[in-house]
Coordinates of C-alpha atoms in Angstrom, one line a residue:
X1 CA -155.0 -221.9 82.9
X2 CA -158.9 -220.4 83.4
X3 CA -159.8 -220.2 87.3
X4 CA -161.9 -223.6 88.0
X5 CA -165.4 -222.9 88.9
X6 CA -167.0 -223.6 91.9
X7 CA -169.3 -226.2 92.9
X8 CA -171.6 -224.3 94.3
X9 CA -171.8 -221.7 91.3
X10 CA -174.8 -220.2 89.3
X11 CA -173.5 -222.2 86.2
X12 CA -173.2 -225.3 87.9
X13 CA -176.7 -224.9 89.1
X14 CA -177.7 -224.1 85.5
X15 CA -176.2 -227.1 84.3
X16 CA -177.9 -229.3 86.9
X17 CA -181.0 -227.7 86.0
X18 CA -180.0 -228.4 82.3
X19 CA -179.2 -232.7 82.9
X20 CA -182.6 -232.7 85.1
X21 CA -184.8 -231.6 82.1
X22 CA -182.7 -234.0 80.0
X23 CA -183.2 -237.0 82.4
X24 CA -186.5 -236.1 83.4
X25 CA -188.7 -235.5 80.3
X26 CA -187.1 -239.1 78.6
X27 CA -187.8 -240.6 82.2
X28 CA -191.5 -239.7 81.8
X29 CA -191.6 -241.9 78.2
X30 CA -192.8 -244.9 79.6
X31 CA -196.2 -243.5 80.9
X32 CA -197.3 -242.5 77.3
X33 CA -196.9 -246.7 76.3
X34 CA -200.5 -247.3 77.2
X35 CA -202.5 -244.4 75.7
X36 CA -200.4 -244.1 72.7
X37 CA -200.9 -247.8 72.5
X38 CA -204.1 -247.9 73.2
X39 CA -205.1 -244.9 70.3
X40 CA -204.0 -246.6 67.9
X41 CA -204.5 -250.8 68.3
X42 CA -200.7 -251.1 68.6
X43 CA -199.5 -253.9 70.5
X44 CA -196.6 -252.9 73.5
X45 CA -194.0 -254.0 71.6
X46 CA -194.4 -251.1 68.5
X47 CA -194.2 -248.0 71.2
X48 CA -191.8 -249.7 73.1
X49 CA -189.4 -250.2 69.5
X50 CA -189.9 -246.4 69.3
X51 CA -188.2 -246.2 72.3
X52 CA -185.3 -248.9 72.1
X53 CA -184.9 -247.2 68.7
X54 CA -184.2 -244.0 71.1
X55 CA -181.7 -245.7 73.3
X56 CA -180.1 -247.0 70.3
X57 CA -179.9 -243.7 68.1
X58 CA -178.7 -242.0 71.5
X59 CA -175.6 -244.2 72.1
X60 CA -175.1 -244.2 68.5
X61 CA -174.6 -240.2 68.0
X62 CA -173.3 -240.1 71.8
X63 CA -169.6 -240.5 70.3
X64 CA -170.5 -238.3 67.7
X65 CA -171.7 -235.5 70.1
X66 CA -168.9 -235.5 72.2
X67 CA -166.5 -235.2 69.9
X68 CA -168.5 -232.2 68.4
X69 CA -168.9 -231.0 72.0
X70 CA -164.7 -231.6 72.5
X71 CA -164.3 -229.8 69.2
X72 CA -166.5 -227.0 69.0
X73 CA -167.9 -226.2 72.7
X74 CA -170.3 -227.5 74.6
X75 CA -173.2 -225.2 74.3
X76 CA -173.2 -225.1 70.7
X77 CA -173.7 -228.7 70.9
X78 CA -176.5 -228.5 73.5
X79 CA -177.9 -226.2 71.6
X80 CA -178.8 -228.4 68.6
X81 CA -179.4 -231.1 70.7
X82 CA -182.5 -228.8 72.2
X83 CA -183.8 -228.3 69.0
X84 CA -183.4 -231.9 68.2
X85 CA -185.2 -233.0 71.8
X86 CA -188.0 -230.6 71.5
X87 CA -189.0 -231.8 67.3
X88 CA -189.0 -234.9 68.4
X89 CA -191.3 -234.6 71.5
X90 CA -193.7 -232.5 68.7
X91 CA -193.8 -235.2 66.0
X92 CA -194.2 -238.1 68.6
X93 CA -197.5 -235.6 69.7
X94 CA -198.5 -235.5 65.7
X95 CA -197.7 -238.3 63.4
X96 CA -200.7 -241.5 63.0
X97 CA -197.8 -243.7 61.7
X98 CA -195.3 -246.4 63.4
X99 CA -192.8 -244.3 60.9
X100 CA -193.6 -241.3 62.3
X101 CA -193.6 -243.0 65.9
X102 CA -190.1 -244.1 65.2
X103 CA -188.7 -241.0 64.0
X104 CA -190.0 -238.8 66.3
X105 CA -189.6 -240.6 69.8
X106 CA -186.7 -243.1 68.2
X107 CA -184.0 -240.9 65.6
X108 CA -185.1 -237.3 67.3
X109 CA -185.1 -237.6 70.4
X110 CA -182.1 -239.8 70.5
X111 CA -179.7 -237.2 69.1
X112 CA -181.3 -234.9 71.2
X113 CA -180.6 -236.6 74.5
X114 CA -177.6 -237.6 73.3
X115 CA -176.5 -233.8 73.0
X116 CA -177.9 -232.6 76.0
X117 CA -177.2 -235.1 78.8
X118 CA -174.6 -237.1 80.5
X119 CA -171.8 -237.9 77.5
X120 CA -171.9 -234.1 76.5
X121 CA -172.1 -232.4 79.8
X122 CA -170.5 -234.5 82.5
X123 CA -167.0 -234.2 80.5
X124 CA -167.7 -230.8 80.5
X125 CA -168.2 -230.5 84.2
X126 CA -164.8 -232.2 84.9
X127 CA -163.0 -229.4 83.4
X128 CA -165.1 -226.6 84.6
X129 CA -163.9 -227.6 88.3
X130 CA -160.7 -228.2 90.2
X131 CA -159.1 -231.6 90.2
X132 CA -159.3 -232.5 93.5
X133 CA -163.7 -231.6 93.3
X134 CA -163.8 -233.5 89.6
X135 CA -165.5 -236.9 91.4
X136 CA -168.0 -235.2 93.2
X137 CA -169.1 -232.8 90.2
X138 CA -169.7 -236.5 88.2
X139 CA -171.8 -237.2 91.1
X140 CA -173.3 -233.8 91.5
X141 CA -174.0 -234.2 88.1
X142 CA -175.6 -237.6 87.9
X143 CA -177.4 -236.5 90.9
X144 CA -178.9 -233.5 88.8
X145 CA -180.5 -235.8 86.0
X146 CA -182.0 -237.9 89.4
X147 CA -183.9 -234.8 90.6
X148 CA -184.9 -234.6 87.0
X149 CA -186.8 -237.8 87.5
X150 CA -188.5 -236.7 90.6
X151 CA -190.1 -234.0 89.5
X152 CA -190.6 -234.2 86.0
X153 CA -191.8 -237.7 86.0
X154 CA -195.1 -236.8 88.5
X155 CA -195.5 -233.4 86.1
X156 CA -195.6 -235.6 83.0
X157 CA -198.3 -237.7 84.3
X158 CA -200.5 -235.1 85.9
X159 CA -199.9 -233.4 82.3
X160 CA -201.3 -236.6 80.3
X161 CA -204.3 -237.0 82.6
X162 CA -205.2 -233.2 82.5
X163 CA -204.8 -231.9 79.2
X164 CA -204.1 -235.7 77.4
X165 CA -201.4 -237.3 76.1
X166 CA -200.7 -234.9 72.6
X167 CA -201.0 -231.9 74.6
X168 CA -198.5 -233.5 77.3
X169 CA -195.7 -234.3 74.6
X170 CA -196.1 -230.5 73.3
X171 CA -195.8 -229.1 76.8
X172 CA -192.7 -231.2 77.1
X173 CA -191.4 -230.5 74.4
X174 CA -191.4 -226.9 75.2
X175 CA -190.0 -227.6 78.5
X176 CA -187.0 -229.1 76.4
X177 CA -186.2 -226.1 74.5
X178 CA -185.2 -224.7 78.3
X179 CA -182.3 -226.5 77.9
X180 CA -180.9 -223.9 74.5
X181 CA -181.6 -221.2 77.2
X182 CA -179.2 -222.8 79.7
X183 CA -176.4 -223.4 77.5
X184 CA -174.7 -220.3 77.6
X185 CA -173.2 -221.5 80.6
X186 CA -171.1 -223.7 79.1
X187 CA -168.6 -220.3 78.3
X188 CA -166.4 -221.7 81.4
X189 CA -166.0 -225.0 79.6
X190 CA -164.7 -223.9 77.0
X191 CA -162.5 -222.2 78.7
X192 CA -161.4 -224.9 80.0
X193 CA -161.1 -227.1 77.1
X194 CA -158.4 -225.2 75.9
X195 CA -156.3 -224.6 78.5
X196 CA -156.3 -228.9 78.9
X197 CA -155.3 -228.9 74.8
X198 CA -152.7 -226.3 75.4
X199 CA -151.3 -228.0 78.6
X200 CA -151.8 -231.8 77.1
X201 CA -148.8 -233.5 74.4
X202 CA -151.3 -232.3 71.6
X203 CA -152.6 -235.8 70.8
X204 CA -154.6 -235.9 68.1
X205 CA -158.2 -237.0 67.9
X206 CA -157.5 -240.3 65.9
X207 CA -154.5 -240.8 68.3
X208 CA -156.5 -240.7 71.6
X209 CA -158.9 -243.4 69.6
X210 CA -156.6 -245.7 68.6
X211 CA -154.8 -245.7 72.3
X212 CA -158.4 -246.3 73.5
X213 CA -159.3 -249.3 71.4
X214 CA -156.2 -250.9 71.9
X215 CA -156.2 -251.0 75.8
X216 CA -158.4 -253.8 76.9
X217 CA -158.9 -252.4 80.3
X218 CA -160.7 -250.0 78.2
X219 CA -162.7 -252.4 76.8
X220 CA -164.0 -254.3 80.0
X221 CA -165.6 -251.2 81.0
X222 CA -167.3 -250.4 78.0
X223 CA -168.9 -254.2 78.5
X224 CA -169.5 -253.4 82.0
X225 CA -171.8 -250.7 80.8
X226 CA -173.9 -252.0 78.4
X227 CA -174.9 -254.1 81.4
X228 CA -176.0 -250.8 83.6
X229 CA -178.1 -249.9 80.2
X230 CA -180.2 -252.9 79.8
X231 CA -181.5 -252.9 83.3
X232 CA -181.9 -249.5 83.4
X233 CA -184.2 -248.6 80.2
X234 CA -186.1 -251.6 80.8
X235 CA -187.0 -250.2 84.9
X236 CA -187.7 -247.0 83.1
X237 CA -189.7 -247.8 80.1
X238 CA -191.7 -251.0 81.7
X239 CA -191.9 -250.6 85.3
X240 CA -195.2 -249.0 85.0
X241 CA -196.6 -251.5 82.9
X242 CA -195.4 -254.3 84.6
X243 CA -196.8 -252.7 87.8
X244 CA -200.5 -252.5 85.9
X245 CA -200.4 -256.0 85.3
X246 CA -199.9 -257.0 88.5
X247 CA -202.8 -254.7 89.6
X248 CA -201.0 -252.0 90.7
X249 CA -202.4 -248.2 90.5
X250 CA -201.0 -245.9 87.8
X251 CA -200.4 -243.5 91.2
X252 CA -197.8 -246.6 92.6
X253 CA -195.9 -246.5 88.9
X254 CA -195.0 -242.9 89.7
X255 CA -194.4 -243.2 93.0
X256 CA -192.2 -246.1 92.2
X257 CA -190.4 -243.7 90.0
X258 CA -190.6 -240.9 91.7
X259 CA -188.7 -242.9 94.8
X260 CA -186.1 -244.4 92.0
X261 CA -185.2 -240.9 91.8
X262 CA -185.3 -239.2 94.8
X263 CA -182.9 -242.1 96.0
X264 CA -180.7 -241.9 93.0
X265 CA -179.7 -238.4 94.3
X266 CA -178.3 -239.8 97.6
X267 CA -176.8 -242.3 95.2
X268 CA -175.0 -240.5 93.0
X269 CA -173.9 -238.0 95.5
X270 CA -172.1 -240.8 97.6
X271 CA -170.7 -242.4 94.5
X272 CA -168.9 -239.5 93.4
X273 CA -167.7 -238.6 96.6
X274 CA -166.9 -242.6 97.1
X275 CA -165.2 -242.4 93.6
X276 CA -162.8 -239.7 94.8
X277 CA -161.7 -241.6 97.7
X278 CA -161.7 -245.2 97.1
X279 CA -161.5 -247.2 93.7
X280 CA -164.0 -246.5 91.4
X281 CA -163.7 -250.5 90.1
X282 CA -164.2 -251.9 93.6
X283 CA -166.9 -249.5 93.4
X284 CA -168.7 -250.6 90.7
X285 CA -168.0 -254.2 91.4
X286 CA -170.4 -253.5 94.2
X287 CA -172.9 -251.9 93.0
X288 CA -173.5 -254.4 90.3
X289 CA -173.3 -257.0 92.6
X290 CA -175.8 -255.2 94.8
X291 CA -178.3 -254.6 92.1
X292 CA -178.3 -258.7 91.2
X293 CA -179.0 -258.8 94.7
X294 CA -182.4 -256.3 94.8
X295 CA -183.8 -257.9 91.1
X296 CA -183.3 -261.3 93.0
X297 CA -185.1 -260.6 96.0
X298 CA -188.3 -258.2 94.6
X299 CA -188.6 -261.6 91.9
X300 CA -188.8 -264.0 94.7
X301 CA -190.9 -262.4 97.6
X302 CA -194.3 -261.9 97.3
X303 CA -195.2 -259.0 95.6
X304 CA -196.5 -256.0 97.2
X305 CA -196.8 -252.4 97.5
X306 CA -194.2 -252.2 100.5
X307 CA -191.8 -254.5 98.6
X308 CA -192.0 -252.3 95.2
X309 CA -191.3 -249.4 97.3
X310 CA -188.6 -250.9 99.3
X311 CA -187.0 -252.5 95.7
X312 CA -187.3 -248.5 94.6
X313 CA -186.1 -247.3 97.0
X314 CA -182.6 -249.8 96.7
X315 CA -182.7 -249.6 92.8
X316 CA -182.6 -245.7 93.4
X317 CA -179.6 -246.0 95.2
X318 CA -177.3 -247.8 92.8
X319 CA -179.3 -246.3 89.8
X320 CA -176.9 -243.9 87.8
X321 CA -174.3 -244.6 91.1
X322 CA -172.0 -246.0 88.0
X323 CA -172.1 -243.1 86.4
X324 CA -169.2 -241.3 88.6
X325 CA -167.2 -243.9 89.0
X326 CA -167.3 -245.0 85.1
X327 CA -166.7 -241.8 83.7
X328 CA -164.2 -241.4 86.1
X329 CA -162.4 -244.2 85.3
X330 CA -161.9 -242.9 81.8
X331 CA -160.5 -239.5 83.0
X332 CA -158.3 -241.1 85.1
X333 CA -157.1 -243.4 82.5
X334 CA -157.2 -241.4 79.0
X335 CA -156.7 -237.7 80.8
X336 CA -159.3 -234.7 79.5
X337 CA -158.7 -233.7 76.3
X338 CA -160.9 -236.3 74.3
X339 CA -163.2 -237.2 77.3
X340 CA -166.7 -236.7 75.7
X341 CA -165.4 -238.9 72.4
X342 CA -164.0 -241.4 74.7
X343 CA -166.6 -241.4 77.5
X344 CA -169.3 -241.3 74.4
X345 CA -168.1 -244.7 73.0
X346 CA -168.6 -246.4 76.6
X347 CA -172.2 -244.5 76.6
X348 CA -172.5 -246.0 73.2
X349 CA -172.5 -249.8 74.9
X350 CA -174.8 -248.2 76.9
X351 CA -177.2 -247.6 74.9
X352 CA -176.7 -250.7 73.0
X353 CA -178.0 -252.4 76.2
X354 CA -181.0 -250.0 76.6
X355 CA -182.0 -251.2 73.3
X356 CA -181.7 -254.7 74.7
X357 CA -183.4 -254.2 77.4
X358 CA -185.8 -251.8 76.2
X359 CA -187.0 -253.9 73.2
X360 CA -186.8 -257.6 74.4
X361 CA -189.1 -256.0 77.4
X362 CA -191.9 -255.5 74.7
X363 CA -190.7 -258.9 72.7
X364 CA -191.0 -261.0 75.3
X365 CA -193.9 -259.7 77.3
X366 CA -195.6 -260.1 73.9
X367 CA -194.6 -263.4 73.2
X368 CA -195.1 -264.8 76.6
X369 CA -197.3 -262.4 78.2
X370 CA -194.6 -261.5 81.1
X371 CA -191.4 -259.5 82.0
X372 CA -189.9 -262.7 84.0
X373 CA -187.6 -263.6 81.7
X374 CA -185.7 -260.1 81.5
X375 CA -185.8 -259.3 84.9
X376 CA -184.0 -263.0 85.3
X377 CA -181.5 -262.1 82.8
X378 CA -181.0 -258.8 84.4
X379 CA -179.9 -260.0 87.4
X380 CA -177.4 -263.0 85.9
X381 CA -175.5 -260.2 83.7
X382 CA -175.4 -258.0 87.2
X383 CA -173.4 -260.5 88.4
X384 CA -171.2 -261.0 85.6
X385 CA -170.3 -257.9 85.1
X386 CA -169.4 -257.7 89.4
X387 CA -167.1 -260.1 88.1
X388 CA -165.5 -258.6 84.9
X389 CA -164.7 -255.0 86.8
X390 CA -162.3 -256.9 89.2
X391 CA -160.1 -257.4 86.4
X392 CA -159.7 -253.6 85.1
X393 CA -156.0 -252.1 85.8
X394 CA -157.5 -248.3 87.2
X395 CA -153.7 -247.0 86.8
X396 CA -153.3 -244.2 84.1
X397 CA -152.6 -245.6 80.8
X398 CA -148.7 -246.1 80.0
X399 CA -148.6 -243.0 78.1
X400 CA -149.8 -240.8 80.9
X401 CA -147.9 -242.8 83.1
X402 CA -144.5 -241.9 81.5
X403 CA -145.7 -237.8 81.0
X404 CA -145.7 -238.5 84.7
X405 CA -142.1 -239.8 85.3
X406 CA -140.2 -237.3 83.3
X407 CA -142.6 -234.3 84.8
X408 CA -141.5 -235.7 88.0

């Protein structure tokens, strides 16, 4: 077995660095809505398909990636994903069509994200370090892509109002291709990855699937995710629009942001280091609960700069703080060897609710010329999903559980 690496390691920090430029640069799409819309007559809802079109295409090759990353390494996968990330940042900057829009910021970019962030490198992370520091490198992790948002999301905008909005996507998308350079520290993984397969009862890739889709504890948190999507990408994508119309500054969007993400560092931190103590579906049954609570309240009080702040501030809190506890819940259930495919479908309903919320945002602000609607139904399928993690078993699944007994 490979020695674990530390937490506080140059290829940690190199893989931090690596989930902040992934987080960051898609966190800064939202502010190019307006010009991009604006260029070219289209209403909110075409940029804003680009985009859902992203989410989609993400959760759609997340599965994909990881069992690429599970099969072949990590960095290789990250890697192409760079490539992937940056080509699509370049033809968002160049194409004149809604084709060309959807390709670049919607198929590209999607595969791109979804081979250089959370699906690909988180399950990477929890073999790089020791057991008993595996929740708090989730959380460490998680944390990472937070920073991202902090400071990439300010350097995007002061990019589109200095050199315009083309030139900003082309200095992003350079900034992207940082994330090829990094991967090279992935060579601990891999490591890693093997010494689980050796040590593991050699269970197949189909195997590990079909014991996956046939547990329906399994399936409860999958459902439970696509819930943490929806409100998510619709906060990211039209939180500064929504902001504008209700005669907000640009400057409040990104501080608005900027807060979501400073706070989601603290978040995340406590979450993994919550995860490793307590259980992660009590955990999450909170935080959903929580986040019906802030939408709720920042709907219903008057509406100000102090109460966006203050709703930021919350939201950053319990913003990727079901990250840990979610992806550890499928460690501790399924074991290490087929994490990133496993962990990948769950990211999958993910993304499936970032579409969601992502394009019904544009729909029905379109239609009805305001985000009411979706933030209501944000909040009523926060607390259904409280409700659905109450029922997941957290115990290993029977499998693991019998490996256990005779080991013992």
């Amino acid at each position: 077995m490979s020695a674990p690496v530390k937490l506080v390691s140059f290829s940690i920090a190199c893989i931090c660095i690596l989930l902040a430029l992934n987080f960051g640069i898609r966190s800064s799409m939202g502010f190019f809505m307006e010009p991009v819309s604006t260029e070219f007559g289209y209403g909110r809802e075409v940029f804003a398909f680009a985009l859902a079109l992203q989410n989609l295409w993400w959760g759609l090759s997340q599965p994909v990636a990881g069992a690429i990353a599970d099969k072949y390494g990590t960095g290789r996968t990250v890697v192409v994903g760079a490539c992937l990330y940056a080509a699509g940042l370049v033809v968002t900057a160049t194409t004149d069509t809604v084709a060309g829009l959807n390709t670049g910021a919607g198929l590209l970019m999607g595969m791109g994200i979804a081979a250089t962030g959370f699906g690909v490198v988180l399950p990477a992370m929890a073999r790089m370090v020791s057991v008993e520091k595996r929740a708090f490198a989730l959380g460490l992790g998680s944390a990472a892509g937070s920073a991202g948002q902090l400071l990439v999301v300010p350097v995007a905008q002061e990019f589109i109002l200095s050199f315009g909005w083309v030139n900003a996507l082309l200095l992003l998308a350079g900034c992207s291709l940082l994330m090829a350079v990094l991967a090279g520290n992935f060579r601990h993984s891999s490591a890693a990855q093997l010494a689980v397969n050796k040590d593991s009862t050699r269970q197949t890739m189909l195997e590990a699937l079909k014991e996956a889709c046939g547990y329906w504890h399994y399936w409860l948190i999958v459902v439970g995710f696509f819930v943490c999507g929806f409100q998510l990408a619709f906060i990211t994508v039209h939180m500064p629009a929504f902001l504008s119309d209700r005669g907000f500054s640009a400057e409040t969007a990104v501080v608005s942001l900027s807060l979501i993400g400073l706070f989601n560092i603290f978040g995340c931190l406590l979450s993994g280091s919550w995860s490793g103590k307590y259980s992660k579906k009590n955990l999450l049954t909170l935080i959903y609960a929580l986040r019906a609570i802030a939408i709720a309240a920042f709907m219903l009080f008057e509406m100000s700069e102090m109460s966006v702040y203050l709703f930021s501030i919350v939201t950053g809190l319990l913003w990727l703080a079901t990250v840990p506890p979610t992806s550890g819940l499928v460690a501790q259930l399924f074991g290490l060897p087929y994490m990133g495919l496993l962990y990948g479908i769950v990211f999958l309903s993910h993304q499936l609710g970032s579409f969601s919320g992502v394009w019904l945002g544009g729909y029905l602000y379109d239609l009805t010329g305001s985000y009411d609607v979706v933030w209501w139904s944000a909040c009523s399928i926060a607390l259904v999903t409280a409700v659905v993690h109450v029922f997941i078993d957290e115990r290993p699944v029977p499998r693991i559980r019998q490996q256990s007994l005779v080991a013992g």
